[in-house]
Amino acid sequence: MTDSAWYGVTPESVANKVAEHISSAAHASKAILIDCFAGVGGNTIAFARSGRWKRVYAIEKDEAVIICGKHNAKLYGVDQEISWFHGDCFDILRNDLCTLGPYSVIFASPPWGGPGYRTDPVYDLTTMQPYSLDELLEPFRQLTPEIVLFLPRTSDLYQLAKQNATRAKVKAIHYCMSGASKAMCVYFGALGAL
């Protein structure tokens, strides 16, 4: 794996639990999982291993990281269940996967860069870099309302609640290891009823 991937990959137990939650919450008509910031495949592999999805699409803009992700998928025996795309996730959603919306769930664990992500007691998602909360959700919603965001554990819940365009339930779940929260997933659309 690349040096930065060791810090960015989701711990396997957390990835498996997230995959389980998404699998159980998604309507049967949702047969495709799109991982928009796939990295080295930690979450992507868990989705493929769940056996729930007809196809898992993994998008990553760093070619060296995709090579690691493909290798990891092969080690786990799920390389045939995953289609990898190299490039910007927003371009790929708009140009290559645009017809899959009715059948898809989007999962995104975006880069968490920006001021305060590690130090603020409540993380302001408008400062997340390189994409703010609005910059993520708007293009995702053009494809499907079923979106799961993997975010810092201190993310501002008020900002997330304000993003509830449909007024359906939005669910935020903390994923913990050894008694400490590692991250939070926010479930939008029909997934919010989880």
Short mmCIF file of C-alpha atoms in Angstrom, two decimals:
data_model
loop_
_atom_site.label_atom_id
_atom_site.label_comp_id
_atom_site.label_asym_id
_atom_site.label_seq_id
_atom_site.Cartn_x
_atom_site.Cartn_y
_atom_site.Cartn_z
CA MET A 1 0.00 0.00 0.00
CA THR A 2 1.06 3.59 -0.41
CA ASP A 3 2.29 5.46 2.68
CA SER A 4 -0.80 7.69 2.85
CA ALA A 5 -3.14 4.71 2.35
CA TRP A 6 -2.09 3.21 5.69
CA TYR A 7 -3.65 6.25 7.39
CA GLY A 8 -6.69 6.54 5.15
CA VAL A 9 -7.93 2.96 4.88
CA THR A 10 -10.99 2.08 6.95
CA PRO A 11 -10.26 -0.61 9.57
CA GLU A 12 -11.62 -3.94 8.30
CA SER A 13 -14.06 -4.45 11.18
CA VAL A 14 -15.54 -0.98 10.62
CA ALA A 15 -15.73 -1.48 6.83
CA ASN A 16 -17.54 -4.79 7.34
CA LYS A 17 -20.09 -3.26 9.72
CA VAL A 18 -20.73 -0.33 7.35
CA ALA A 19 -21.21 -2.79 4.47
CA GLU A 20 -23.65 -4.80 6.60
CA HIS A 21 -25.66 -1.69 7.48
CA ILE A 22 -25.87 -0.44 3.89
CA SER A 23 -26.78 -3.91 2.61
CA SER A 24 -29.63 -4.27 5.09
CA ALA A 25 -30.96 -0.72 4.59
CA ALA A 26 -30.95 -0.58 0.77
CA HIS A 27 -34.13 -1.47 -1.09
CA ALA A 28 -33.95 -4.65 -3.16
CA SER A 29 -34.09 -2.57 -6.36
CA LYS A 30 -30.73 -1.05 -5.46
CA ALA A 31 -28.28 -3.56 -6.97
CA ILE A 32 -25.24 -1.34 -7.52
CA LEU A 33 -22.87 0.20 -4.97
CA ILE A 34 -20.67 3.08 -6.13
CA ASP A 35 -17.68 3.89 -3.91
CA CYS A 36 -16.68 7.41 -4.96
CA PHE A 37 -13.37 7.70 -3.10
CA ALA A 38 -12.32 4.05 -3.07
CA GLY A 39 -8.71 4.45 -2.04
CA VAL A 40 -6.98 1.08 -1.62
CA GLY A 41 -10.33 -0.67 -1.38
CA GLY A 42 -11.03 -1.16 2.32
CA ASN A 43 -14.72 -0.33 2.05
CA THR A 44 -15.01 -1.45 -1.58
CA ILE A 45 -13.81 -4.94 -0.68
CA ALA A 46 -16.25 -5.15 2.24
CA PHE A 47 -19.11 -4.21 -0.09
CA ALA A 48 -18.07 -6.86 -2.61
CA ARG A 49 -17.63 -9.50 0.10
CA SER A 50 -21.15 -8.84 1.42
CA GLY A 51 -22.57 -10.62 -1.64
CA ARG A 52 -25.44 -8.11 -1.68
CA TRP A 53 -24.49 -6.13 -4.80
CA LYS A 54 -24.77 -7.17 -8.44
CA ARG A 55 -21.79 -4.87 -9.10
CA VAL A 56 -19.50 -2.63 -7.06
CA TYR A 57 -17.95 0.34 -8.84
CA ALA A 58 -14.83 1.85 -7.28
CA ILE A 59 -13.64 5.32 -8.28
CA GLU A 60 -10.19 6.65 -7.36
CA LYS A 61 -8.14 9.43 -8.92
CA ASP A 62 -4.70 8.26 -7.83
CA GLU A 63 -3.45 5.55 -10.20
CA ALA A 64 -0.91 4.13 -7.73
CA VAL A 65 -3.68 3.75 -5.16
CA ILE A 66 -5.92 1.94 -7.68
CA ILE A 67 -3.14 -0.54 -8.32
CA CYS A 68 -3.05 -1.25 -4.57
CA GLY A 69 -6.84 -1.50 -4.45
CA LYS A 70 -6.95 -4.02 -7.28
CA HIS A 71 -4.23 -6.04 -5.60
CA ASN A 72 -6.10 -6.01 -2.29
CA ALA A 73 -9.35 -7.06 -3.99
CA LYS A 74 -7.54 -9.98 -5.58
CA LEU A 75 -6.13 -11.02 -2.18
CA TYR A 76 -9.68 -11.09 -0.80
CA GLY A 77 -11.02 -12.96 -3.84
CA VAL A 78 -13.44 -10.25 -4.94
CA ASP A 79 -11.55 -8.72 -7.87
CA GLN A 80 -14.19 -10.00 -10.34
CA GLU A 81 -17.03 -8.25 -8.46
CA ILE A 82 -15.43 -4.78 -8.66
CA SER A 83 -15.09 -2.43 -11.64
CA TRP A 84 -12.41 0.21 -11.08
CA PHE A 85 -12.49 3.71 -12.58
CA HIS A 86 -9.47 6.01 -12.59
CA GLY A 87 -10.36 9.70 -12.46
CA ASP A 88 -12.46 12.35 -10.80
CA CYS A 89 -15.55 10.80 -9.22
CA PHE A 90 -17.82 13.67 -10.26
CA ASP A 91 -16.78 13.36 -13.91
CA ILE A 92 -17.18 9.58 -13.84
CA LEU A 93 -20.63 9.79 -12.22
CA ARG A 94 -21.72 12.37 -14.79
CA ASN A 95 -20.20 10.72 -17.88
CA ASP A 96 -19.82 6.97 -17.27
CA LEU A 97 -22.29 5.95 -14.56
CA CYS A 98 -25.08 8.47 -15.17
CA THR A 99 -27.68 5.85 -16.18
CA LEU A 100 -27.23 3.76 -13.03
CA GLY A 101 -28.92 6.13 -10.57
CA PRO A 102 -32.21 4.26 -10.09
CA TYR A 103 -30.29 1.09 -9.20
CA SER A 104 -27.50 2.63 -7.12
CA VAL A 105 -26.37 3.56 -3.66
CA ILE A 106 -23.46 6.01 -3.43
CA PHE A 107 -20.89 5.58 -0.68
CA ALA A 108 -18.31 8.32 -0.20
CA SER A 109 -15.44 8.55 2.24
CA PRO A 110 -14.05 11.85 0.97
CA PRO A 111 -10.75 13.41 1.97
CA TRP A 112 -11.24 15.08 5.34
CA GLY A 113 -8.61 17.77 4.90
CA GLY A 114 -9.03 21.28 6.11
CA PRO A 115 -8.69 23.28 9.28
CA GLY A 116 -9.98 21.75 12.45
CA TYR A 117 -10.67 18.20 11.36
CA ARG A 118 -8.48 16.82 14.16
CA THR A 119 -8.77 19.59 16.74
CA ASP A 120 -12.25 21.18 16.67
CA PRO A 121 -14.78 19.73 19.11
CA VAL A 122 -17.37 20.06 16.31
CA TYR A 123 -16.03 19.85 12.75
CA ASP A 124 -17.40 22.46 10.35
CA LEU A 125 -18.15 20.53 7.15
CA THR A 126 -18.13 23.73 5.08
CA THR A 127 -14.35 23.85 5.64
CA MET A 128 -13.70 20.25 4.59
CA GLN A 129 -11.16 20.16 1.75
CA PRO A 130 -10.96 19.65 -1.14
CA TYR A 131 -14.78 19.24 -1.13
CA SER A 132 -17.24 20.82 1.27
CA LEU A 133 -20.44 19.03 2.26
CA ASP A 134 -22.45 20.94 -0.37
CA GLU A 135 -19.90 20.19 -3.09
CA LEU A 136 -20.27 16.49 -2.34
CA LEU A 137 -24.00 16.13 -1.95
CA GLU A 138 -25.19 18.19 -4.93
CA PRO A 139 -23.62 16.02 -7.66
CA PHE A 140 -24.39 12.80 -5.77
CA ARG A 141 -28.08 13.76 -5.50
CA GLN A 142 -28.22 14.23 -9.26
CA LEU A 143 -27.67 10.46 -9.52
CA THR A 144 -29.55 9.08 -6.49
CA PRO A 145 -30.93 10.18 -3.11
CA GLU A 146 -29.46 7.04 -1.49
CA ILE A 147 -26.12 8.34 -0.22
CA VAL A 148 -23.85 7.31 2.63
CA LEU A 149 -21.08 9.69 3.74
CA PHE A 150 -18.19 8.42 5.87
CA LEU A 151 -17.12 11.50 7.84
CA PRO A 152 -15.03 12.61 10.80
CA ARG A 153 -16.56 11.56 14.13
CA THR A 154 -16.93 15.19 15.24
CA SER A 155 -18.85 16.31 12.13
CA ASP A 156 -21.49 18.97 12.74
CA LEU A 157 -24.81 17.11 13.02
CA TYR A 158 -26.78 20.33 12.58
CA GLN A 159 -25.13 20.93 9.18
CA LEU A 160 -25.97 17.36 8.18
CA ALA A 161 -29.60 17.67 9.29
CA LYS A 162 -29.98 20.85 7.21
CA GLN A 163 -28.93 18.83 4.14
CA ASN A 164 -32.01 16.65 4.41
CA ALA A 165 -33.67 17.69 1.15
CA THR A 166 -36.52 15.15 1.30
CA ARG A 167 -37.34 15.57 4.99
CA ALA A 168 -37.01 11.81 5.30
CA LYS A 169 -35.04 10.42 8.20
CA VAL A 170 -31.30 10.95 8.16
CA LYS A 171 -29.33 8.61 10.37
CA ALA A 172 -25.86 9.20 11.76
CA ILE A 173 -24.02 6.20 13.19
CA HIS A 174 -20.70 6.26 15.01
CA TYR A 175 -18.43 3.30 14.30
CA CYS A 176 -16.24 2.41 17.26
CA MET A 177 -13.20 0.27 17.97
CA SER A 178 -11.95 -0.43 21.48
CA GLY A 179 -14.62 1.88 22.89
CA ALA A 180 -13.66 4.91 20.81
CA SER A 181 -15.43 6.36 17.79
CA LYS A 182 -13.32 6.11 14.65
CA ALA A 183 -15.73 7.79 12.25
CA MET A 184 -19.37 8.45 11.54
CA CYS A 185 -21.55 7.43 8.60
CA VAL A 186 -24.51 9.54 7.63
CA TYR A 187 -27.30 7.75 5.74
CA PHE A 188 -29.48 9.84 3.40
CA GLY A 189 -32.58 8.99 1.39
CA ALA A 190 -34.40 5.73 2.09
CA LEU A 191 -31.24 4.50 3.86
CA GLY A 192 -31.99 6.88 6.72
CA ALA A 193 -34.65 4.46 7.98
CA LEU A 194 -31.87 2.02 8.98
#
